[in-house]
Amino acid sequence: MKPFMARVVQKFGGTSVADPEKIVRAAKKAALRHAAGDQVVVVVSAMGKQTDLLVRLAGQITDSPSARELDMLLSTGEQVSVSLFAMALQSMGHKAVSLTGGQIGIRTDSSHTRARIQSISTDHVRGLLEGGAIVIAAGFQGFDPDGNITTLGRGGSDTTAVALAAVLNADRCEIYTDVDGIYTTDPRVHCGAARLATVSHDEMLELASLGAGVMHSRSIEFAKKFGVPIIVRSSFEDGPGTEISSGLTSRRTVSGVALAKDEARVTVEDVPDQPGASHQLFAELASNGISVDMIIQNAGTGGTADISFTVTNQDVPAALEITNSVAGRLRAAGVTHDPDVAKVSIVGSGMVDAEGVAATMFDALSAAKINVHMITTSEIKVSVLVDRKNAQKSVEAAHKAFGLDGFVDESFPGDAAPVQKSDPLEVVRRLEGMEDLAIEDCQLDMSQALVTFMNLPDTPGVAAAVFEEVGRAGLNVDMIVQSFPRNGRAEISFTVPASDRQRALAAAKNIAQTRGAETTDVPEVAKLSITGVGIRSHAGVADKLFAPLADAGINIDLISTSEVRVNVLVAAEHGERSLSILRTAFELK
């Protein structure tokens, strides 16, 4: 084997290879790296809007093309790009070989147009690299067990690049795109957005799933799962870009504000508060391939609870049909939905050790006279659901509140812990089912109490007022859940350390009295936290969580979700048993 400086995977998106001039410009970046002594694999997307053009062509033939034939058609876009890219490198005097997904050995399942990678063979690519060639790999595609061409769906080329970096044990994966890095928010939404020098895998997972469009969450799942450091850079100008890696030390409380505008809210009202209700609903949604985003179940009163969740607008018709059917069987009061909502989220690993983060966000939205319909939190994220017409104003308010306007990121990749290279044989072993759900841990916290406000007026600023007073009482709040308001009244639940329960209850009663609301509390609850990779992108996660608890007759009292974590509350007496059940269900030691 010839010695080499580093092994690098470079990915160029459609805008970076939109025409011959841009292909040559991108090829020069690969050539420079190769000339410096690195082994280089380049992953290329289809040129510009080529995929959209192919979809339109199919539509001119038939209104309902078969998924198999559509994959056969769409895969040609990347084949054009890789061959032209290889020609460009060859014209510069470099040895270059273009490969389709099948020639590389990217094996997927048979889910046409949205396939998941199951394994990647590395022998052919390694042989070409060791022979001194630059390998140009077609992104977005693979082949199934029957030899059919498959495509990976949205973000497929990013996924291909990071997956190849993982199996090849690359030193880094460089993503070249039309922006010069990851920003504190989408610059098209807010002109005050600033580029981040570094961001952690966990932060990027949340940002990507919440609407940050630079990279797709599936590719970040790979990066986190296999420890792949990523650098996002501009294809059109030189610059440091943004490093995405694990073990980064952040000086920021909040790293970014994300907006997901393509959201719709569905609420099942007055569901009998009994084991198995959540399982029935989410099992059917999962079996129909509908991925649910926010899931909120309130604390429930009078033997019933509301369950709210969000889906993409594209999935609304199917989700409503399923939900109405399940609601009828559960004898719930009914189903409501709102297709005109947006989710605004703040994300930051520094939130773990900071106090009053949620209150700061609620204050900012209140000052902007924006009403919050739902709230869910995790350790590094706070998400709120607002009217879509208030989406941009909400982003601007939150961005300013956390000092991100005009922000200059002083962190740098050197703050990250050195990347530990994995044993190649161990990586290959783990790549069997490489896009499977990877649950890392399930933990039990028995130290918390639950306080719930009922019948709060559904007006802008109510959450801000509540948590401003909670903050003045010196209370450290963990979970916050606001269910969708009904009849002009809202319900907000939060957890505090059980040792603070009396102070929390006293503060809550004072708050409730001034607003005509009521309070209830549970002195001791069991909080179960499931963490992992792929929690949101795998449609059956909620079902896998709820089903074993339902089978054991254990009722779930409260739910909140994020990209990397699901938190549920159950009765304290069921805590240890629930932990054992879930650790068995997710095959954790």
Coordinates of C-alpha atoms in Angstrom, one line a residue:
M1 CA 0.0 0.0 0.0
K2 CA 1.3 3.4 -0.9
P3 CA 1.7 5.8 2.1
F4 CA -0.8 8.7 2.1
M5 CA -1.3 11.8 4.3
A6 CA -5.0 11.4 5.0
R7 CA -8.1 9.8 3.6
V8 CA -10.8 12.3 2.8
V9 CA -14.3 12.1 1.5
Q10 CA -15.6 15.2 -0.4
K11 CA -19.2 15.7 -1.3
F12 CA -20.4 18.2 -3.9
G13 CA -24.1 19.0 -4.0
G14 CA -26.2 19.8 -7.1
T15 CA -25.5 23.6 -7.0
S16 CA -21.8 22.8 -6.8
V17 CA -21.9 20.8 -10.1
A18 CA -24.7 22.6 -11.8
D19 CA -22.8 23.2 -15.1
P20 CA -19.5 22.2 -16.7
E21 CA -17.7 25.3 -15.3
K22 CA -18.7 24.4 -11.8
I23 CA -17.8 20.8 -12.2
V24 CA -14.3 21.8 -13.3
R25 CA -14.0 24.2 -10.3
A26 CA -15.1 21.4 -7.9
A27 CA -12.7 18.9 -9.5
K28 CA -9.8 21.3 -8.9
K29 CA -10.5 21.1 -5.1
A30 CA -10.3 17.3 -5.3
A31 CA -7.2 17.5 -7.4
L32 CA -5.4 19.8 -5.0
R33 CA -6.1 17.4 -2.1
H34 CA -4.9 14.5 -4.1
A35 CA -1.8 16.3 -5.2
A36 CA -1.0 17.0 -1.6
G37 CA -0.8 13.2 -1.0
D38 CA -4.3 12.4 0.3
Q39 CA -6.5 9.6 -0.8
V40 CA -9.7 11.2 -2.1
V41 CA -13.2 9.9 -2.6
V42 CA -15.6 12.4 -4.1
V43 CA -19.4 11.9 -3.8
V44 CA -21.4 13.9 -6.3
S45 CA -25.1 14.8 -6.6
A46 CA -27.1 15.2 -9.8
M47 CA -26.4 18.5 -11.7
G48 CA -28.5 21.4 -10.5
K49 CA -32.2 20.7 -10.9
Q50 CA -31.7 17.5 -12.9
T51 CA -33.6 15.4 -10.4
D52 CA -36.6 17.7 -10.6
L53 CA -36.4 17.5 -14.4
L54 CA -36.4 13.7 -14.3
V55 CA -39.4 13.7 -12.0
R56 CA -41.3 16.0 -14.4
L57 CA -40.4 13.7 -17.3
A58 CA -41.9 10.8 -15.5
G59 CA -45.0 12.8 -14.8
Q60 CA -45.4 13.5 -18.5
I61 CA -45.6 9.7 -19.1
T62 CA -47.8 8.7 -16.2
D63 CA -49.4 10.2 -13.1
S64 CA -48.3 7.2 -11.0
P65 CA -44.9 5.9 -12.0
S66 CA -43.8 2.7 -10.2
A67 CA -41.3 3.4 -7.5
R68 CA -38.9 0.9 -9.0
E69 CA -38.9 2.6 -12.4
L70 CA -38.7 6.0 -10.8
D71 CA -35.5 4.9 -9.0
M72 CA -34.1 3.6 -12.2
L73 CA -34.8 7.0 -13.8
L74 CA -33.6 9.2 -11.0
S75 CA -30.3 7.3 -10.6
T76 CA -29.2 8.5 -14.0
G77 CA -28.8 12.1 -12.7
E78 CA -25.8 11.1 -10.5
Q79 CA -24.3 8.9 -13.2
V80 CA -24.1 11.9 -15.5
S81 CA -22.3 14.0 -12.8
V82 CA -19.8 11.3 -11.8
S83 CA -18.7 10.6 -15.3
L84 CA -18.2 14.3 -16.2
F85 CA -16.4 14.9 -12.9
A86 CA -14.0 12.0 -13.7
M87 CA -13.4 13.4 -17.2
A88 CA -12.5 16.8 -15.6
L89 CA -10.0 15.2 -13.3
Q90 CA -8.5 13.1 -16.1
S91 CA -8.1 16.2 -18.2
M92 CA -6.0 17.6 -15.4
G93 CA -3.7 14.6 -15.4
H94 CA -5.2 12.7 -12.5
K95 CA -6.2 9.1 -12.4
A96 CA -10.0 9.1 -11.7
V97 CA -12.6 6.4 -11.8
S98 CA -16.4 7.0 -11.6
L99 CA -18.6 4.4 -9.9
T100 CA -22.4 3.9 -9.5
G101 CA -23.8 3.0 -6.1
G102 CA -24.0 -0.6 -7.3
Q103 CA -20.4 -0.6 -8.4
I104 CA -19.3 0.7 -5.0
G105 CA -21.3 -2.0 -3.2
I106 CA -23.9 0.1 -1.4
R107 CA -26.6 -2.4 -0.3
T108 CA -30.0 -1.1 0.8
D109 CA -33.4 -2.4 1.7
S110 CA -36.1 -2.5 -0.9
S111 CA -37.9 0.7 0.0
H112 CA -37.8 2.4 -3.4
T113 CA -37.4 6.2 -3.4
R114 CA -36.5 6.2 0.4
A115 CA -34.2 3.2 0.8
R116 CA -32.0 2.8 3.9
I117 CA -28.4 1.6 3.7
Q118 CA -27.8 -1.9 5.1
S119 CA -24.1 -2.4 4.3
I120 CA -21.3 -1.1 2.1
S121 CA -18.5 -3.2 0.6
T122 CA -15.1 -1.4 0.7
D123 CA -12.8 -3.8 -1.2
H124 CA -13.3 -2.2 -4.7
V125 CA -13.0 1.4 -3.5
R126 CA -9.9 0.6 -1.3
G127 CA -8.2 -1.1 -4.2
L128 CA -8.7 1.9 -6.5
L129 CA -7.5 4.3 -3.8
E130 CA -4.4 2.2 -3.1
G131 CA -3.8 2.2 -6.9
G132 CA -3.6 6.0 -6.8
A133 CA -7.0 6.8 -8.3
I134 CA -9.5 9.5 -7.2
V135 CA -12.8 7.6 -6.8
I136 CA -15.9 9.5 -7.9
A137 CA -18.9 8.0 -6.3
A138 CA -22.6 8.5 -7.3
G139 CA -24.5 9.7 -4.3
F140 CA -28.1 9.0 -3.5
Q141 CA -28.2 5.4 -4.8
G142 CA -27.6 1.8 -4.0
F143 CA -29.1 -1.6 -4.9
D144 CA -31.4 -4.0 -3.0
P145 CA -31.1 -7.7 -2.3
D146 CA -32.7 -8.5 -5.7
G147 CA -30.3 -6.3 -7.6
N148 CA -32.7 -3.4 -8.2
I149 CA -31.4 0.1 -8.2
T150 CA -32.7 2.1 -5.2
T151 CA -32.5 5.7 -4.2
L152 CA -32.0 7.0 -0.7
G153 CA -34.5 9.9 -0.7
R154 CA -34.0 13.4 0.6
G155 CA -30.5 14.1 1.6
G156 CA -29.3 10.9 0.0
S157 CA -26.0 12.2 -1.3
D158 CA -25.0 13.6 2.2
T159 CA -25.9 10.2 3.6
T160 CA -23.8 8.4 1.0
A161 CA -20.8 10.6 1.7
V162 CA -20.9 10.2 5.5
A163 CA -21.5 6.5 5.2
L164 CA -18.5 6.1 2.9
A165 CA -16.4 8.1 5.3
A166 CA -17.5 5.7 8.1
V167 CA -16.7 2.4 6.3
L168 CA -13.4 3.8 4.8
N169 CA -12.4 5.1 8.3
A170 CA -11.8 8.5 6.6
D171 CA -10.1 11.2 8.6
R172 CA -12.9 13.6 7.7
C173 CA -15.8 14.2 5.4
E174 CA -16.0 17.6 3.7
I175 CA -19.4 18.8 2.5
Y176 CA -19.2 21.5 -0.2
T177 CA -22.4 23.4 -0.7
D178 CA -23.7 26.9 -1.7
V179 CA -23.2 28.3 1.9
D180 CA -20.0 28.7 3.8
G181 CA -21.0 26.8 6.9
I182 CA -23.7 26.2 9.5
Y183 CA -25.4 29.3 10.7
T184 CA -27.2 30.3 13.9
T185 CA -30.4 30.3 11.9
D186 CA -31.3 30.3 8.2
P187 CA -30.0 33.6 6.7
R188 CA -32.9 33.6 4.4
V189 CA -35.2 33.8 7.4
H190 CA -33.2 36.3 9.5
C191 CA -30.5 38.5 8.2
G192 CA -28.8 38.6 11.6
A193 CA -27.7 34.9 11.3
A194 CA -24.0 34.3 12.0
R195 CA -21.7 31.4 11.0
L196 CA -20.7 28.9 13.6
A197 CA -17.1 27.7 13.7
T198 CA -18.0 24.4 15.5
V199 CA -21.2 22.5 16.4
S200 CA -21.6 19.1 18.0
H201 CA -23.2 16.1 16.4
D202 CA -26.1 16.3 18.9
E203 CA -26.7 20.0 18.2
M204 CA -26.6 19.4 14.5
L205 CA -28.9 16.5 14.8
E206 CA -31.5 18.7 16.4
L207 CA -30.9 21.6 14.0
A208 CA -31.0 19.3 10.9
S209 CA -34.3 17.6 12.0
L210 CA -35.8 21.0 13.0
G211 CA -35.5 22.6 9.6
A212 CA -31.8 23.7 9.2
G213 CA -31.5 22.7 5.5
V214 CA -27.7 22.6 5.0
M215 CA -27.5 18.9 5.9
H216 CA -30.1 16.1 6.3
S217 CA -30.5 14.5 9.7
R218 CA -29.8 11.0 8.3
S219 CA -26.3 11.9 7.4
I220 CA -25.7 13.4 10.8
E221 CA -27.1 10.2 12.4
F222 CA -24.3 8.3 10.6
A223 CA -21.7 10.8 11.7
K224 CA -22.7 10.6 15.3
K225 CA -23.1 6.8 15.2
F226 CA -19.6 6.2 13.7
G227 CA -17.7 9.2 15.0
V228 CA -17.2 10.9 11.6
P229 CA -16.0 14.5 11.8
I230 CA -17.6 16.7 9.1
I231 CA -16.6 20.1 7.7
V232 CA -19.2 22.1 5.8
R233 CA -17.7 24.6 3.4
S234 CA -18.6 26.7 0.4
S235 CA -17.9 25.4 -3.1
F236 CA -17.4 28.9 -4.4
E237 CA -15.1 30.7 -2.0
D238 CA -12.4 29.7 0.4
G239 CA -13.0 29.7 4.1
P240 CA -12.8 27.6 7.3
G241 CA -16.4 26.5 7.2
T242 CA -18.0 24.8 10.2
E243 CA -16.8 21.6 11.9
I244 CA -19.4 19.1 13.1
S245 CA -17.9 16.7 15.6
S246 CA -18.3 15.0 18.9
G247 CA -16.6 16.1 22.1
L248 CA -16.7 19.8 21.3
T249 CA -16.4 22.2 24.2
S250 CA -19.0 25.0 23.6
R251 CA -18.9 28.4 25.3
R252 CA -22.5 29.0 24.0
T253 CA -25.7 28.4 25.9
V254 CA -27.7 28.4 22.6
S255 CA -26.1 27.6 19.3
G256 CA -29.0 28.1 16.9
V257 CA -32.6 28.8 16.3
A258 CA -34.3 26.4 13.9
L259 CA -37.6 26.8 12.0
A260 CA -39.7 24.0 10.6
K261 CA -42.6 25.6 8.6
D262 CA -43.9 22.4 7.0
E263 CA -45.8 21.3 10.2
A264 CA -49.3 20.4 11.0
R265 CA -50.8 19.7 14.4
V266 CA -53.1 16.8 15.2
T267 CA -54.8 16.4 18.6
V268 CA -56.9 13.5 19.9
E269 CA -59.1 15.0 22.6
D270 CA -60.2 13.2 25.8
V271 CA -58.5 9.9 25.3
P272 CA -59.2 7.5 28.1
D273 CA -56.2 7.7 30.4
Q274 CA -55.3 4.0 30.4
P275 CA -52.4 1.8 29.4
G276 CA -52.1 1.2 25.6
A277 CA -53.9 4.3 24.3
S278 CA -50.7 5.9 23.0
H279 CA -49.5 2.5 21.6
Q280 CA -52.6 2.0 19.5
L281 CA -52.3 5.4 17.9
F282 CA -48.6 5.4 17.2
A283 CA -48.4 1.8 16.2
E284 CA -50.9 2.4 13.3
L285 CA -49.1 5.6 12.2
A286 CA -45.8 3.8 12.2
S287 CA -47.1 0.8 10.2
N288 CA -48.2 3.3 7.5
G289 CA -44.7 4.9 7.4
I290 CA -45.8 8.2 9.0
S291 CA -43.0 9.8 11.0
V292 CA -44.2 11.8 13.9
D293 CA -42.3 14.8 15.2
M294 CA -43.5 16.5 18.4
I295 CA -45.4 14.2 20.7
I296 CA -47.1 15.8 23.7
Q297 CA -49.4 14.0 26.1
N298 CA -50.7 16.2 28.9
A299 CA -51.0 15.1 32.6
G300 CA -54.7 14.4 32.2
T301 CA -57.7 15.1 34.4
G302 CA -60.9 13.3 35.1
G303 CA -59.7 10.0 33.6
T304 CA -58.9 11.4 30.2
A305 CA -55.9 13.1 28.5
D306 CA -55.2 14.8 25.2
I307 CA -52.5 13.5 22.8
S308 CA -51.1 16.0 20.3
F309 CA -48.4 15.4 17.7
T310 CA -47.1 17.0 14.6
V311 CA -46.5 15.6 11.1
T312 CA -45.4 17.2 7.8
N313 CA -48.2 18.7 5.8
Q314 CA -47.7 16.0 3.2
D315 CA -48.7 13.3 5.7
V316 CA -51.8 15.1 7.0
P317 CA -54.5 13.3 5.0
A318 CA -53.2 9.8 5.9
A319 CA -52.5 10.8 9.5
L320 CA -56.0 12.2 10.0
E321 CA -57.6 9.1 8.5
I322 CA -55.6 6.8 10.8
T323 CA -56.1 9.0 13.8
N324 CA -59.9 9.3 13.4
S325 CA -60.1 5.6 13.1
V326 CA -58.1 5.0 16.3
A327 CA -59.9 7.7 18.2
G328 CA -63.2 6.0 17.4
R329 CA -61.9 2.7 18.8
L330 CA -60.5 4.4 21.9
R331 CA -63.8 6.3 22.4
A332 CA -62.0 9.6 22.5
A333 CA -64.1 12.8 22.2
G334 CA -62.7 13.7 18.8
V335 CA -59.8 14.8 16.6
T336 CA -58.8 18.3 15.7
H337 CA -56.0 19.6 13.5
D338 CA -54.3 22.7 12.3
P339 CA -52.3 22.7 9.0
D340 CA -51.0 26.3 9.5
V341 CA -48.5 26.0 12.3
A342 CA -44.7 26.2 12.6
K343 CA -42.2 24.9 15.1
V344 CA -39.5 27.2 16.4
S345 CA -36.7 25.7 18.4
I346 CA -33.6 26.8 20.3
V347 CA -30.8 24.3 20.4
G348 CA -27.6 24.3 22.4
S349 CA -25.4 21.8 24.4
G350 CA -24.7 24.7 26.8
M351 CA -28.4 24.6 27.9
V352 CA -27.7 21.6 30.1
D353 CA -25.9 23.7 32.8
A354 CA -27.8 27.0 32.3
E355 CA -30.8 28.2 34.2
G356 CA -33.7 30.2 32.8
V357 CA -33.2 29.3 29.2
A358 CA -36.8 28.4 28.5
A359 CA -38.0 31.5 30.4
T360 CA -35.8 33.7 28.2
M361 CA -37.4 32.2 25.1
F362 CA -40.9 32.6 26.4
D363 CA -40.2 36.2 27.4
A364 CA -38.9 37.0 23.9
L365 CA -42.0 35.6 22.3
S366 CA -44.3 37.3 24.8
A367 CA -42.7 40.7 24.1
A368 CA -43.3 40.1 20.4
K369 CA -47.0 39.3 21.2
I370 CA -46.7 35.7 19.8
N371 CA -48.9 33.1 21.3
V372 CA -47.4 29.7 22.1
H373 CA -49.7 26.7 21.4
M374 CA -47.4 23.8 22.5
I375 CA -44.1 23.4 24.3
T376 CA -41.8 20.5 24.6
T377 CA -38.2 20.4 25.9
S378 CA -35.2 18.2 26.1
E379 CA -31.8 18.7 27.7
I380 CA -30.4 20.7 24.7
K381 CA -33.6 21.9 23.0
V382 CA -36.8 23.9 23.6
S383 CA -39.4 23.8 20.9
V384 CA -42.6 25.8 20.7
L385 CA -45.5 25.6 18.2
V386 CA -46.8 28.9 16.9
D387 CA -49.1 30.1 14.1
R388 CA -47.2 29.9 10.8
K389 CA -47.8 33.6 10.1
N390 CA -45.7 34.3 13.2
A391 CA -42.8 32.0 12.3
Q392 CA -40.3 34.5 11.1
K393 CA -41.1 36.9 13.9
S394 CA -40.6 34.1 16.4
V395 CA -37.2 33.2 15.0
E396 CA -36.1 36.8 15.0
A397 CA -37.2 37.3 18.6
A398 CA -35.5 34.1 19.9
H399 CA -32.3 34.8 17.9
K400 CA -32.0 38.3 19.4
A401 CA -32.9 37.2 23.0
F402 CA -29.9 34.8 23.1
G403 CA -27.4 37.3 21.7
L404 CA -27.0 35.6 18.4
D405 CA -27.5 38.8 16.3
G406 CA -24.0 39.9 15.2
F407 CA -22.6 36.9 17.1
V408 CA -18.9 36.0 16.5
D409 CA -18.1 32.4 17.2
E410 CA -14.7 32.3 19.0
S411 CA -14.7 28.5 19.3
F412 CA -12.5 26.5 16.9
P413 CA -12.0 22.9 15.9
G414 CA -9.0 22.7 18.3
D415 CA -11.5 22.8 21.2
A416 CA -12.7 19.3 20.1
A417 CA -11.3 16.1 21.7
P418 CA -9.0 14.2 19.3
V419 CA -11.0 11.8 17.1
Q420 CA -10.3 8.3 18.0
K421 CA -9.9 6.2 14.9
S422 CA -12.0 3.0 15.0
D423 CA -10.8 -0.5 14.3
P424 CA -11.7 -1.1 10.6
L425 CA -13.0 -4.6 11.3
E426 CA -15.2 -3.3 14.2
V427 CA -16.6 -0.6 11.9
V428 CA -17.5 -3.1 9.2
R429 CA -19.2 -5.4 11.8
R430 CA -21.3 -2.5 13.1
L431 CA -22.3 -1.5 9.5
E432 CA -24.6 -4.5 9.2
G433 CA -27.9 -2.7 9.4
M434 CA -26.0 0.6 9.5
E435 CA -29.2 2.7 9.4
D436 CA -30.9 0.7 12.0
L437 CA -32.2 2.6 15.0
A438 CA -29.4 2.9 17.5
I439 CA -30.6 3.3 21.1
E440 CA -27.7 4.2 23.3
D441 CA -29.2 4.2 26.7
C442 CA -32.4 4.2 28.8
Q443 CA -32.1 6.0 32.2
L444 CA -34.4 6.3 35.2
D445 CA -34.7 9.5 37.3
M446 CA -36.7 9.1 40.5
S447 CA -35.8 12.4 41.9
Q448 CA -38.5 14.6 40.4
A449 CA -41.9 15.9 41.2
L450 CA -44.6 17.0 38.7
V451 CA -46.6 20.3 38.9
T452 CA -49.4 21.1 36.5
F453 CA -51.3 24.3 35.8
M454 CA -54.8 23.7 34.4
N455 CA -57.2 26.2 32.8
L456 CA -54.6 28.9 32.2
P457 CA -55.8 31.6 29.8
D458 CA -54.5 30.9 26.3
T459 CA -53.0 34.3 25.7
P460 CA -49.6 35.6 24.5
G461 CA -47.1 35.7 27.4
V462 CA -48.8 33.2 29.7
A463 CA -45.8 30.7 29.6
A464 CA -43.4 33.7 30.0
A465 CA -45.3 34.9 33.1
V466 CA -45.5 31.4 34.6
F467 CA -41.8 30.7 34.3
E468 CA -40.7 34.2 35.2
E469 CA -42.3 33.6 38.6
V470 CA -41.0 30.1 38.8
G471 CA -37.5 31.5 38.1
R472 CA -37.9 34.2 40.8
A473 CA -38.7 31.3 43.2
G474 CA -35.2 29.9 42.5
L475 CA -36.6 26.7 41.1
N476 CA -34.6 24.5 38.7
V477 CA -37.1 23.2 36.1
D478 CA -36.4 20.1 34.0
M479 CA -39.2 18.9 31.7
I480 CA -41.7 21.5 30.4
V481 CA -44.8 20.4 28.4
Q482 CA -47.6 22.6 27.2
S483 CA -50.4 20.7 25.5
F484 CA -52.5 22.2 22.8
P485 CA -55.1 24.7 24.3
R486 CA -58.8 23.9 24.3
N487 CA -61.7 26.3 24.7
G488 CA -59.3 29.2 25.3
R489 CA -57.5 27.5 28.2
A490 CA -54.1 26.0 28.4
E491 CA -52.4 23.3 30.5
I492 CA -48.7 23.5 31.4
S493 CA -46.8 20.8 33.3
F494 CA -43.2 20.9 34.5
T495 CA -40.9 18.8 36.7
V496 CA -38.7 20.0 39.6
P497 CA -36.5 18.2 42.1
A498 CA -38.7 16.5 44.6
S499 CA -36.8 18.3 47.4
D500 CA -38.2 21.6 45.9
R501 CA -41.8 20.3 45.6
Q502 CA -43.3 22.4 48.4
R503 CA -41.7 25.6 47.1
A504 CA -42.8 24.8 43.6
L505 CA -46.3 24.1 44.7
A506 CA -46.5 27.3 46.7
A507 CA -45.2 29.4 43.7
A508 CA -47.6 27.6 41.4
K509 CA -50.6 28.3 43.6
N510 CA -49.7 32.0 43.7
I511 CA -49.4 32.1 39.9
A512 CA -52.7 30.2 39.4
Q513 CA -54.6 32.5 41.8
T514 CA -53.7 35.6 39.8
R515 CA -54.8 33.9 36.5
G516 CA -58.0 32.0 37.5
A517 CA -56.2 28.7 37.0
E518 CA -55.8 25.6 39.1
T519 CA -52.9 23.4 40.1
T520 CA -52.2 19.8 40.8
D521 CA -49.0 18.0 41.7
V522 CA -47.6 14.5 42.0
P523 CA -45.0 14.3 44.8
E524 CA -42.9 11.7 43.1
V525 CA -42.7 10.6 39.5
A526 CA -40.5 8.3 37.4
K527 CA -38.9 9.9 34.4
L528 CA -37.6 7.5 31.7
S529 CA -35.2 8.9 29.1
I530 CA -34.4 7.0 25.9
T531 CA -31.5 8.4 24.0
G532 CA -30.1 7.3 20.6
V533 CA -29.6 8.0 17.0
G534 CA -32.6 7.8 14.5
I535 CA -35.3 8.4 17.1
R536 CA -37.2 10.8 14.9
S537 CA -36.4 9.3 11.4
H538 CA -37.6 5.8 12.3
A539 CA -41.4 5.8 12.2
G540 CA -41.8 2.9 14.7
V541 CA -39.8 4.3 17.7
A542 CA -42.8 5.5 19.6
D543 CA -44.6 2.2 19.1
K544 CA -41.5 0.3 20.3
L545 CA -41.5 2.4 23.4
F546 CA -45.2 2.4 24.2
A547 CA -46.0 -1.2 23.3
P548 CA -44.1 -3.0 26.0
L549 CA -45.3 -0.6 28.7
A550 CA -48.9 -1.1 27.5
D551 CA -48.4 -4.9 27.6
A552 CA -47.3 -4.6 31.2
G553 CA -50.3 -2.4 32.1
I554 CA -48.2 0.6 32.8
N555 CA -49.8 4.0 32.0
I556 CA -47.7 6.9 30.6
D557 CA -48.6 10.2 32.2
L558 CA -46.5 12.7 30.2
I559 CA -44.5 12.6 27.0
S560 CA -42.0 15.0 25.4
T561 CA -39.7 14.2 22.4
S562 CA -36.7 15.5 20.5
E563 CA -34.4 14.2 17.8
V564 CA -32.1 12.3 20.1
R565 CA -34.3 11.7 23.2
V566 CA -37.8 10.7 24.3
N567 CA -38.8 11.5 27.9
V568 CA -41.9 9.8 29.5
L569 CA -43.3 10.1 33.0
V570 CA -44.9 7.1 34.7
A571 CA -46.1 6.6 38.3
A572 CA -43.2 6.3 40.7
E573 CA -44.1 2.8 41.8
H574 CA -43.6 1.6 38.2
G575 CA -40.2 3.3 37.7
E576 CA -37.8 0.4 38.2
R577 CA -40.1 -2.1 36.4
S578 CA -40.5 0.3 33.4
L579 CA -36.7 0.7 33.2
S580 CA -36.2 -3.0 33.0
I581 CA -39.0 -3.4 30.4
L582 CA -37.6 -0.7 28.1
R583 CA -34.0 -1.9 28.5
T584 CA -35.1 -5.3 27.4
A585 CA -37.2 -3.9 24.5
F586 CA -34.3 -1.9 23.2
E587 CA -31.8 -4.7 23.8
L588 CA -29.7 -2.7 26.3
K589 CA -27.4 -4.5 28.8

